Coordinates of C-alpha atoms and ligand atoms in Angstrom, one line a residue:
M24 CA 221.8 -15.6 -87.1
T25 CA 220.4 -16.4 -90.5
H26 CA 222.3 -19.7 -90.3
L27 CA 220.6 -20.5 -86.9
L28 CA 217.2 -19.7 -88.2
S29 CA 217.6 -21.9 -91.3
D30 CA 218.9 -24.7 -89.1
L31 CA 215.9 -24.3 -86.8
R32 CA 213.6 -24.5 -89.8
A33 CA 215.3 -27.6 -91.0
A34 CA 214.9 -29.1 -87.5
I35 CA 211.3 -28.4 -86.7
G36 CA 209.7 -27.2 -90.0
D37 CA 209.3 -23.7 -91.5
A38 CA 205.8 -23.2 -90.1
H39 CA 207.1 -23.5 -86.5
V40 CA 209.9 -20.9 -86.7
L41 CA 208.1 -17.5 -86.5
T42 CA 209.8 -14.3 -87.5
D43 CA 207.1 -12.1 -88.9
P44 CA 206.4 -9.3 -86.5
A45 CA 202.6 -10.0 -86.5
D46 CA 203.2 -13.6 -85.6
L47 CA 205.7 -12.6 -82.9
S48 CA 203.5 -10.1 -81.1
P49 CA 201.4 -12.6 -78.9
Y50 CA 204.6 -14.0 -77.5
A51 CA 206.4 -10.6 -77.1
A52 CA 204.3 -9.2 -74.2
D53 CA 202.6 -10.7 -71.1
W54 CA 198.8 -10.8 -70.8
R55 CA 198.7 -7.5 -68.9
G56 CA 201.0 -5.7 -71.3
A57 CA 203.3 -4.9 -68.3
Y58 CA 206.3 -6.6 -69.8
R59 CA 207.3 -6.3 -73.5
G60 CA 210.3 -7.7 -75.4
T61 CA 211.4 -8.3 -79.0
P62 CA 212.0 -12.0 -79.8
L63 CA 214.6 -12.9 -82.3
A64 CA 212.1 -15.6 -83.4
V65 CA 209.5 -17.8 -81.8
V66 CA 210.1 -21.5 -82.1
R67 CA 207.3 -24.1 -81.6
P68 CA 208.8 -27.6 -81.3
A69 CA 206.3 -30.5 -81.0
S70 CA 208.3 -33.1 -79.0
T71 CA 211.0 -33.5 -76.5
S72 CA 213.5 -34.4 -79.2
E73 CA 212.6 -31.3 -81.1
V74 CA 213.0 -29.1 -78.0
A75 CA 216.4 -30.8 -77.5
E76 CA 217.5 -30.1 -81.1
V77 CA 216.4 -26.4 -80.8
V78 CA 218.3 -26.0 -77.6
R79 CA 221.4 -27.7 -79.0
L80 CA 221.4 -25.4 -82.0
A81 CA 220.8 -22.2 -80.0
H82 CA 223.6 -23.3 -77.5
A83 CA 226.0 -23.8 -80.4
A84 CA 225.1 -20.4 -81.8
G85 CA 225.4 -18.7 -78.3
V86 CA 221.8 -17.6 -78.5
A87 CA 219.7 -17.3 -75.3
I88 CA 216.3 -19.0 -74.9
V89 CA 213.2 -17.9 -73.1
P90 CA 210.8 -20.7 -72.4
Q91 CA 207.1 -19.8 -72.6
G92 CA 204.0 -21.7 -71.7
G93 CA 200.6 -20.1 -71.4
N94 CA 202.1 -16.6 -70.9
T95 CA 199.9 -16.0 -67.8
G96 CA 202.8 -15.3 -65.5
M97 CA 202.9 -12.1 -63.4
C98 CA 206.5 -11.0 -63.4
G99 CA 207.8 -11.1 -66.9
G100 CA 209.5 -14.5 -66.7
A101 CA 208.4 -15.6 -70.1
I102 CA 209.1 -12.4 -72.0
P103 CA 212.4 -11.9 -73.9
S104 CA 214.7 -8.9 -73.7
G105 CA 214.1 -5.9 -75.9
D106 CA 217.2 -6.2 -78.0
G107 CA 216.0 -8.9 -80.4
S108 CA 218.7 -11.3 -79.4
Q109 CA 216.7 -14.0 -77.6
L110 CA 214.6 -16.9 -78.9
V111 CA 211.2 -17.6 -77.4
L112 CA 210.6 -21.3 -77.1
S113 CA 206.9 -22.0 -76.8
L114 CA 205.9 -25.3 -75.3
G115 CA 202.4 -25.0 -76.7
R116 CA 202.6 -28.0 -79.0
L117 CA 203.8 -30.4 -76.4
R118 CA 200.2 -31.3 -75.5
Q119 CA 200.0 -35.0 -74.9
V120 CA 198.7 -36.7 -71.8
R121 CA 201.1 -39.6 -72.0
E122 CA 199.6 -41.8 -69.2
V123 CA 196.9 -41.8 -66.6
D124 CA 197.4 -44.4 -63.8
A125 CA 194.3 -44.2 -61.6
A126 CA 195.4 -47.1 -59.4
G127 CA 198.9 -45.7 -58.9
G128 CA 197.6 -42.2 -58.5
T129 CA 199.7 -40.6 -61.1
I130 CA 199.4 -38.7 -64.5
T131 CA 202.2 -38.2 -66.9
V132 CA 201.8 -35.1 -69.1
E133 CA 203.8 -33.0 -71.5
A134 CA 204.7 -29.4 -70.5
G135 CA 202.3 -27.6 -72.8
V136 CA 199.2 -29.4 -71.5
I137 CA 196.7 -26.8 -70.1
L138 CA 196.1 -27.1 -66.3
A139 CA 192.3 -27.4 -66.8
D140 CA 193.0 -30.4 -69.2
V141 CA 195.0 -32.1 -66.5
Q142 CA 192.2 -31.6 -64.0
A143 CA 189.7 -33.0 -66.6
A144 CA 191.8 -36.0 -67.3
A145 CA 192.0 -36.8 -63.6
Q146 CA 188.3 -36.3 -63.2
A147 CA 187.7 -38.7 -66.1
V148 CA 189.2 -41.5 -63.9
D149 CA 187.5 -40.3 -60.7
R150 CA 190.6 -38.7 -59.3
L151 CA 191.6 -35.1 -58.5
F152 CA 194.5 -33.0 -59.7
P153 CA 194.2 -30.3 -57.0
L154 CA 196.2 -27.4 -58.3
S155 CA 193.7 -24.7 -59.0
L156 CA 194.1 -21.0 -60.0
G157 CA 192.3 -18.3 -61.9
A158 CA 194.4 -18.9 -65.0
E159 CA 193.8 -22.6 -65.1
G160 CA 192.1 -22.4 -68.5
S161 CA 195.2 -21.1 -70.2
C162 CA 198.3 -21.7 -68.0
T163 CA 200.4 -24.9 -68.7
V164 CA 201.8 -27.6 -66.5
G165 CA 205.4 -26.5 -67.6
G166 CA 204.6 -23.0 -66.4
N167 CA 203.1 -24.2 -63.2
I168 CA 206.2 -26.3 -62.5
A169 CA 208.6 -23.5 -63.5
T170 CA 206.8 -21.0 -61.2
N171 CA 206.0 -23.5 -58.5
A172 CA 202.4 -22.3 -58.8
G173 CA 200.1 -21.9 -55.7
G174 CA 196.5 -21.0 -56.0
T175 CA 193.4 -21.7 -54.0
A176 CA 193.9 -25.3 -52.7
V177 CA 197.5 -24.9 -51.2
L178 CA 196.1 -25.1 -47.7
R179 CA 195.3 -28.7 -48.2
Y180 CA 197.5 -30.0 -51.0
G181 CA 200.5 -27.8 -51.0
M182 CA 202.1 -25.9 -53.9
M183 CA 203.0 -27.4 -57.3
R184 CA 206.3 -28.8 -55.9
S185 CA 204.3 -31.1 -53.6
L186 CA 202.4 -32.5 -56.6
V187 CA 205.3 -33.4 -58.8
L188 CA 207.0 -36.8 -58.6
G189 CA 209.2 -36.8 -61.7
L190 CA 210.4 -34.6 -64.5
E191 CA 211.8 -34.8 -68.0
V192 CA 214.1 -31.8 -68.7
V193 CA 216.0 -30.5 -71.7
L194 CA 219.3 -29.1 -70.2
P195 CA 220.8 -25.8 -71.4
D196 CA 223.3 -27.7 -73.6
G197 CA 220.5 -29.8 -75.3
R198 CA 221.0 -33.0 -73.3
V199 CA 217.8 -34.6 -72.0
W200 CA 217.5 -35.7 -68.3
D201 CA 214.9 -38.4 -68.0
G202 CA 213.7 -38.2 -64.4
L203 CA 210.2 -39.3 -65.2
R204 CA 209.8 -41.4 -62.1
S205 CA 206.6 -42.1 -60.3
L206 CA 208.2 -43.1 -57.0
R207 CA 206.9 -41.8 -53.7
K208 CA 210.2 -42.5 -52.1
D209 CA 213.6 -42.1 -53.7
N210 CA 216.6 -41.0 -51.6
T211 CA 219.4 -41.5 -54.1
G212 CA 221.2 -38.2 -53.7
Y213 CA 220.4 -34.6 -54.5
D214 CA 216.8 -34.0 -55.4
L215 CA 217.1 -32.8 -59.0
T216 CA 213.4 -32.8 -59.6
Q217 CA 212.8 -30.2 -56.9
L218 CA 215.8 -28.1 -58.2
F219 CA 214.0 -27.5 -61.5
I220 CA 210.7 -26.7 -59.8
G221 CA 210.4 -22.9 -59.3
A222 CA 213.5 -22.2 -61.3
E223 CA 211.4 -20.2 -63.9
G224 CA 213.2 -21.8 -66.9
T225 CA 216.6 -20.6 -65.8
L226 CA 218.1 -24.1 -65.4
G227 CA 216.5 -26.0 -68.2
I228 CA 213.2 -26.6 -70.1
V229 CA 210.7 -28.9 -68.6
T230 CA 209.2 -31.1 -71.3
A231 CA 207.1 -33.6 -69.3
A232 CA 206.2 -34.4 -65.7
V233 CA 204.7 -37.2 -63.5
L234 CA 202.1 -35.6 -61.3
T235 CA 200.3 -36.9 -58.2
L236 CA 196.6 -37.6 -58.3
H237 CA 194.4 -37.4 -55.2
P238 CA 191.1 -39.0 -54.3
A239 CA 188.2 -37.1 -55.9
T240 CA 186.2 -34.7 -53.7
P241 CA 182.7 -34.5 -55.2
A242 CA 181.1 -33.4 -51.9
R243 CA 181.7 -29.7 -51.6
A244 CA 180.4 -27.1 -49.2
T245 CA 181.2 -23.4 -50.0
A246 CA 180.5 -20.2 -48.1
W247 CA 181.1 -16.5 -48.7
V248 CA 181.5 -14.7 -45.4
A249 CA 181.7 -11.1 -44.1
L250 CA 184.5 -10.6 -41.6
P251 CA 185.0 -8.0 -38.9
S252 CA 188.8 -7.7 -39.5
V253 CA 191.9 -9.3 -41.1
A254 CA 192.8 -10.5 -37.6
A255 CA 189.5 -12.4 -37.5
A256 CA 190.5 -14.1 -40.9
A257 CA 193.7 -15.4 -39.3
T258 CA 191.9 -16.5 -36.1
L259 CA 189.3 -18.3 -38.1
L260 CA 191.8 -20.7 -39.7
P261 CA 192.3 -23.0 -36.6
L262 CA 188.6 -22.8 -35.9
L263 CA 187.7 -24.0 -39.4
R264 CA 190.2 -26.8 -39.0
E265 CA 188.6 -27.8 -35.8
Y266 CA 185.5 -28.6 -37.7
A267 CA 186.7 -29.7 -41.1
A268 CA 190.3 -31.0 -40.3
E269 CA 192.1 -31.8 -43.5
R270 CA 188.9 -31.3 -45.5
L271 CA 189.3 -27.6 -45.3
T272 CA 190.5 -26.9 -48.9
T273 CA 190.2 -23.2 -49.4
W274 CA 190.3 -20.1 -47.2
E275 CA 190.6 -16.9 -49.3
L276 CA 190.3 -13.2 -48.4
V277 CA 188.8 -10.4 -50.4
S278 CA 188.8 -6.7 -49.3
R279 CA 185.8 -4.4 -50.0
P280 CA 187.6 -2.5 -52.8
A281 CA 188.4 -5.8 -54.5
L282 CA 184.8 -7.0 -54.1
E283 CA 183.5 -3.7 -55.6
L284 CA 185.6 -4.3 -58.7
V285 CA 184.1 -7.7 -59.4
L286 CA 180.6 -6.3 -58.6
A287 CA 181.2 -3.5 -61.1
A288 CA 182.1 -6.1 -63.6
G289 CA 178.6 -7.6 -63.3
L290 CA 178.8 -10.2 -60.5
A291 CA 176.0 -10.5 -57.9
D292 CA 176.6 -9.7 -54.2
P293 CA 175.4 -12.6 -52.1
L294 CA 175.5 -10.5 -48.9
A295 CA 174.3 -6.9 -48.6
S296 CA 177.0 -6.3 -45.9
D297 CA 178.9 -3.1 -45.3
A298 CA 181.9 -5.1 -44.0
E299 CA 185.4 -4.2 -45.1
W300 CA 186.6 -7.8 -45.4
F301 CA 185.1 -11.0 -47.0
G302 CA 186.2 -14.6 -47.4
L303 CA 185.6 -17.7 -49.4
I304 CA 185.6 -21.0 -47.5
E305 CA 185.4 -24.5 -49.1
I306 CA 185.3 -27.8 -47.4
A307 CA 185.5 -30.9 -49.7
G308 CA 185.4 -34.6 -49.3
P309 CA 184.5 -37.9 -50.9
A310 CA 180.9 -38.7 -51.9
G311 CA 178.7 -38.8 -48.8
A312 CA 181.1 -36.8 -46.6
S313 CA 179.4 -34.6 -44.1
V314 CA 180.8 -31.4 -45.5
D315 CA 177.6 -29.4 -45.3
D316 CA 177.3 -30.2 -41.6
D317 CA 180.9 -29.4 -41.0
L318 CA 180.5 -26.1 -42.7
E319 CA 177.3 -25.2 -40.8
R320 CA 178.8 -26.1 -37.4
A321 CA 182.0 -24.2 -38.2
L322 CA 180.1 -21.1 -39.3
A323 CA 177.8 -21.2 -36.2
A324 CA 180.9 -21.3 -34.0
A325 CA 182.6 -18.5 -35.9
V326 CA 179.5 -16.3 -35.6
E327 CA 179.3 -17.1 -31.9
A328 CA 183.0 -16.2 -31.5
G329 CA 182.5 -12.9 -33.4
L330 CA 184.8 -14.0 -36.2
V331 CA 182.1 -13.9 -38.9
L332 CA 179.5 -11.2 -39.3
D333 CA 177.3 -12.8 -41.9
A334 CA 177.5 -15.8 -44.3
A335 CA 176.0 -17.0 -47.6
V336 CA 176.2 -20.8 -48.3
A337 CA 176.1 -22.1 -51.9
G338 CA 172.9 -24.1 -52.3
S339 CA 173.6 -25.3 -55.9
P340 CA 176.6 -25.7 -58.3
A341 CA 175.6 -22.4 -60.0
Q342 CA 175.6 -20.6 -56.7
R343 CA 179.0 -22.2 -55.9
S344 CA 180.4 -20.9 -59.2
G345 CA 179.0 -17.4 -58.3
L346 CA 180.8 -17.4 -55.0
W347 CA 184.1 -18.6 -56.5
A348 CA 183.9 -15.9 -59.2
L349 CA 183.9 -13.2 -56.5
R350 CA 187.4 -14.3 -55.6
E351 CA 188.8 -15.6 -58.9
R352 CA 187.8 -12.6 -61.0
V353 CA 189.5 -9.9 -58.9
S354 CA 192.9 -10.1 -60.7
E355 CA 191.3 -9.5 -64.1
A356 CA 188.8 -6.9 -62.8
Q357 CA 191.6 -4.8 -61.4
E358 CA 193.0 -4.2 -64.9
S359 CA 189.9 -1.9 -65.4
L360 CA 191.6 0.7 -63.1
G361 CA 194.7 1.0 -65.3
P362 CA 198.1 -0.6 -64.8
T363 CA 198.5 -2.7 -61.6
I364 CA 201.6 -2.7 -59.5
K365 CA 201.5 -6.3 -58.2
H366 CA 202.8 -7.6 -54.8
D367 CA 202.6 -11.2 -53.9
V368 CA 203.8 -11.3 -50.3
S369 CA 203.6 -13.8 -47.5
V370 CA 204.0 -13.3 -43.8
P371 CA 203.3 -15.6 -40.8
I372 CA 199.5 -15.7 -40.8
T373 CA 199.3 -14.0 -37.3
S374 CA 201.2 -10.9 -38.8
L375 CA 198.7 -10.4 -41.7
D376 CA 196.8 -7.9 -39.6
D377 CA 199.9 -5.9 -38.8
L378 CA 201.0 -5.9 -42.4
V379 CA 197.7 -4.5 -43.6
A380 CA 197.5 -2.0 -40.7
R381 CA 201.0 -0.6 -41.5
L382 CA 200.9 -0.6 -45.3
G383 CA 197.6 1.3 -45.8
P384 CA 198.8 4.5 -44.1
A385 CA 202.4 4.2 -45.4
L386 CA 201.3 4.0 -49.0
E387 CA 198.7 6.7 -48.7
S388 CA 201.3 9.1 -47.3
A389 CA 203.7 8.1 -50.1
L390 CA 201.1 8.6 -52.8
P391 CA 197.8 10.2 -51.7
G392 CA 194.8 8.6 -53.3
I393 CA 196.5 5.3 -54.1
R394 CA 194.1 2.4 -54.3
P395 CA 195.3 -0.8 -52.7
I396 CA 193.3 -3.8 -54.0
V397 CA 194.0 -6.4 -51.3
Y398 CA 193.0 -10.1 -51.5
G399 CA 194.6 -13.5 -51.6
H400 CA 195.3 -16.8 -50.0
V401 CA 194.8 -15.9 -46.4
G402 CA 195.1 -19.5 -45.2
D403 CA 198.6 -19.5 -46.6
G404 CA 199.5 -16.1 -45.1
N405 CA 199.8 -14.9 -48.7
L406 CA 198.3 -11.5 -49.7
H407 CA 198.1 -10.0 -53.2
Y408 CA 198.7 -6.4 -52.1
N409 CA 198.1 -4.9 -55.5
L410 CA 198.1 -1.2 -56.2
S411 CA 196.1 0.9 -58.6
R412 CA 196.7 4.5 -59.4
P413 CA 195.0 7.5 -57.8
A414 CA 192.1 8.5 -60.0
S415 CA 193.9 11.8 -60.8
L416 CA 197.2 10.2 -61.9
S417 CA 198.0 8.8 -65.3
G418 CA 199.0 5.2 -65.6
D419 CA 202.5 6.2 -66.8
H420 CA 203.2 8.5 -63.9
F421 CA 201.9 5.8 -61.5
V422 CA 204.1 3.1 -63.0
A423 CA 207.1 5.4 -62.8
Q424 CA 206.7 5.2 -59.0
A425 CA 206.6 1.4 -58.9
A426 CA 210.1 1.0 -57.3
M427 CA 209.4 3.4 -54.5
L428 CA 206.0 1.9 -53.8
S429 CA 207.2 -1.7 -54.0
T430 CA 210.0 -0.9 -51.6
I431 CA 207.5 0.2 -49.0
V432 CA 205.5 -3.0 -49.4
H433 CA 208.6 -5.3 -49.5
D434 CA 210.4 -3.6 -46.5
C435 CA 207.4 -4.0 -44.3
T436 CA 206.9 -7.6 -45.4
V437 CA 210.5 -8.5 -44.7
E438 CA 210.4 -6.7 -41.3
L439 CA 207.5 -9.0 -40.4
G440 CA 209.5 -12.1 -41.3
G441 CA 207.9 -12.5 -44.7
S442 CA 208.7 -13.2 -48.4
I443 CA 208.3 -10.7 -51.3
S444 CA 207.2 -13.5 -53.6
A445 CA 204.9 -16.1 -52.2
E446 CA 203.8 -17.8 -55.4
H447 CA 204.4 -15.8 -58.6
G448 CA 208.2 -16.1 -58.7
L449 CA 210.7 -13.4 -59.6
G450 CA 210.9 -13.3 -63.4
S451 CA 212.7 -10.1 -64.5
G452 CA 210.4 -7.9 -62.4
K453 CA 211.4 -8.9 -58.9
A454 CA 214.8 -10.5 -59.4
A455 CA 216.8 -7.4 -58.2
A456 CA 214.4 -6.9 -55.3
A457 CA 214.7 -10.5 -54.1
A458 CA 218.5 -10.3 -54.2
A459 CA 218.4 -7.1 -52.1
Y460 CA 216.6 -9.0 -49.3
K461 CA 218.7 -12.2 -49.4
S462 CA 222.0 -12.7 -47.7
D463 CA 225.2 -12.8 -49.8
V464 CA 225.5 -16.5 -48.9
E465 CA 222.1 -17.3 -50.3
V466 CA 222.7 -15.3 -53.5
D467 CA 226.1 -17.0 -53.9
L468 CA 224.6 -20.4 -53.6
M469 CA 221.9 -19.6 -56.2
R470 CA 224.5 -18.3 -58.6
A471 CA 226.6 -21.4 -58.1
V472 CA 223.6 -23.6 -59.0
K473 CA 222.9 -21.5 -62.1
N474 CA 226.6 -21.5 -63.2
A475 CA 226.8 -25.3 -62.7
L476 CA 223.8 -26.1 -64.9
D477 CA 224.0 -23.2 -67.3
P478 CA 227.7 -22.1 -67.5
A479 CA 227.1 -20.2 -70.8
G480 CA 224.2 -18.3 -69.2
L481 CA 221.8 -18.9 -72.1
M482 CA 218.8 -20.2 -70.3
N483 CA 216.3 -17.4 -69.6
P484 CA 219.0 -14.9 -68.6
G485 CA 218.1 -12.1 -66.3
K486 CA 215.3 -14.0 -64.7
V487 CA 215.4 -15.0 -61.0
L488 CA 219.0 -13.8 -60.7
A489 CA 219.3 -10.2 -61.9
P490 CA 222.4 -9.4 -64.0
D491 CA 225.4 -8.5 -61.7
Ligands
FAD1 P1 204.3 -18.6 -68.4 O1 203.7 -17.4 -68.0 O2 204.4 -18.9 -69.9 O3 205.8 -18.7 -67.9 C1 206.1 -18.5 -66.5 C2 207.6 -18.8 -66.2 O4 207.8 -20.2 -66.4 C3 208.6 -18.1 -67.1 O5 209.7 -17.9 -66.4 C4 208.8 -19.2 -68.2 O6 210.1 -19.0 -68.8 C5 208.8 -20.4 -67.4 N1 208.4 -21.6 -68.2 C6 207.2 -21.8 -68.8 N2 207.1 -23.0 -69.3 C7 208.3 -23.7 -69.0 C8 208.8 -24.9 -69.2 N3 208.1 -25.9 -69.9 N4 210.0 -25.2 -68.8 C9 210.8 -24.3 -68.1 N5 210.3 -23.0 -67.8 C10 209.1 -22.7 -68.3 N6 199.8 -18.0 -60.0 C11 199.8 -18.7 -58.8 O7 200.8 -19.3 -58.4 N7 198.6 -18.7 -58.0 C12 197.5 -18.1 -58.4 O8 196.5 -18.1 -57.7 C13 197.5 -17.4 -59.7 N8 196.3 -16.9 -60.1 C14 196.3 -16.3 -61.4 C15 195.1 -15.7 -61.8 C16 195.1 -15.1 -63.1 C17 193.8 -14.6 -63.6 C18 196.3 -15.1 -63.9 C19 196.3 -14.5 -65.2 C20 197.4 -15.6 -63.4 C21 197.5 -16.2 -62.2 N9 198.7 -16.8 -61.7 C22 198.7 -17.4 -60.4 C23 200.0 -16.7 -62.4 C24 200.2 -17.7 -63.5 O9 199.0 -18.3 -64.0 C25 201.1 -18.9 -62.9 O10 202.4 -18.3 -62.6 C26 201.3 -20.0 -63.9 O11 202.0 -21.1 -63.2 C27 202.1 -19.7 -65.2 O12 201.9 -20.7 -66.1 P2 202.2 -20.4 -67.7 O13 202.1 -21.6 -68.4 O14 201.3 -19.3 -68.1 O15 203.7 -19.9 -67.7
MLT2 C1 195.3 -14.6 -57.7 O1 195.5 -15.3 -56.7 O2 194.2 -14.2 -58.1 C2 196.5 -14.1 -58.4 O3 197.6 -14.9 -58.1 C3 196.8 -12.7 -57.9 C4 197.2 -11.6 -58.8 O4 196.7 -11.5 -60.0 O5 198.0 -10.7 -58.4
ZN3 ZN1 197.4 -15.9 -56.0

């Protein structure tokens, strides 16, 4: 091991091979402190060739690698095991925007570029990079690709996999695959680009990507609405589309307990409504687009149909940010209640109501006083059905019941034809659960892919596919 560490130091410089426990600690746990590990070392290469050299050395030494971007992930994918045997490879120094092609509608960036910086680089040439999520100020493009991130504009633009045209990947043996193409059409065999997207670092390390840019949407109309029910939220989607068509960008849901958390954290309530469910709507278009009219007409029709009880429309950029914060700050605000047991489920949108109606009573009878904090991307049929402890129960006792509680949530989701991970991925936290709901055929195929690309099993082991 000493030999490997000295080779790594020779390859990327002493300052970028961290072994001191104080230096390791920011990389050893996720942002919530829900997953903790012990890195053998943290390596911080600065270029694709340095990443390749690190991987080659680790492969020769039989040492496993855990890629890490912004460490904002939800299921422990970027955290090493606890036995001190795995290297964390941070992509944080691969920060170059290599090319912006406004005419061709592409941007080529390195894996460690922060998502907000990609958005800003697109905006600088009057284009839009539409992936948007609460962690955009700290998550990285590499992490977004590895988790196939979703967020609040999926309804219109799709998930990360629909925004990636090409990739550069360091393979588990240290070879580099240069797939940095910007083609919209390329039917030359298996789609390797898509294979690496959503693989959570288990098939290779993404070092750069060609991403799609969209036309800018400076005209934005945003509303916060009070809803009579979850069923109304589902019914509202086609109605909103009738008025806004493809300009409907965001349709998000927030339950009253979730709203109360962000209000307690200091945000202002735009509606003094006693409703149990709320939503955030955004319609966006090019300069001069009639988005305000579209929103107004859609809301009038929704009120008329009894689908919306009350609405507040943003009249300024500051008000718009205020409405967005009511949705985007929930995740962070929930941490004030102690450890969160997170669920990131999706069902057909017409089954959301059923899911919520079944889970509340089932969880309450399993653990009286449990506090579900429910919110999410209702337009995508994706709910964050996150659980906080009963006030009388300690965090440790609550977390000890996670498997039992998650089984209730996941069983019900799967019975309704849903998925136990809509956007966060599996990491180490949900790998075993996912395998339990997949057929043997599907698990076999996944293992075959893993074994073909990483026969030594050194690339983020234990993530996505639980150990046998
Ligand atoms: P990390 O957490 O560092 O890593 C995530 C996974 O990707 C790990 O398995 C890691 O090994 C792998 N990985 C990282 N970089 C690479 C690379 N270059 N090559 C190969 N593998 C790599 N997610 C959503 O999808 N939608 C949301 O709406 C959303 N909202 C969030 C809100 C908040 C407040 C927070 C804190 C997080 C949210 N997330 C959301 C989760 C998280 O931000 C995303 O999963 C994000 O894509 C992770 O990016 P990261 O750079 O932090 O990756
Ligand atoms: C979000 O959409 O805010 C996050 O993905 C949800 C979460 O933190 O569980
Ligand atoms: Zn989400």
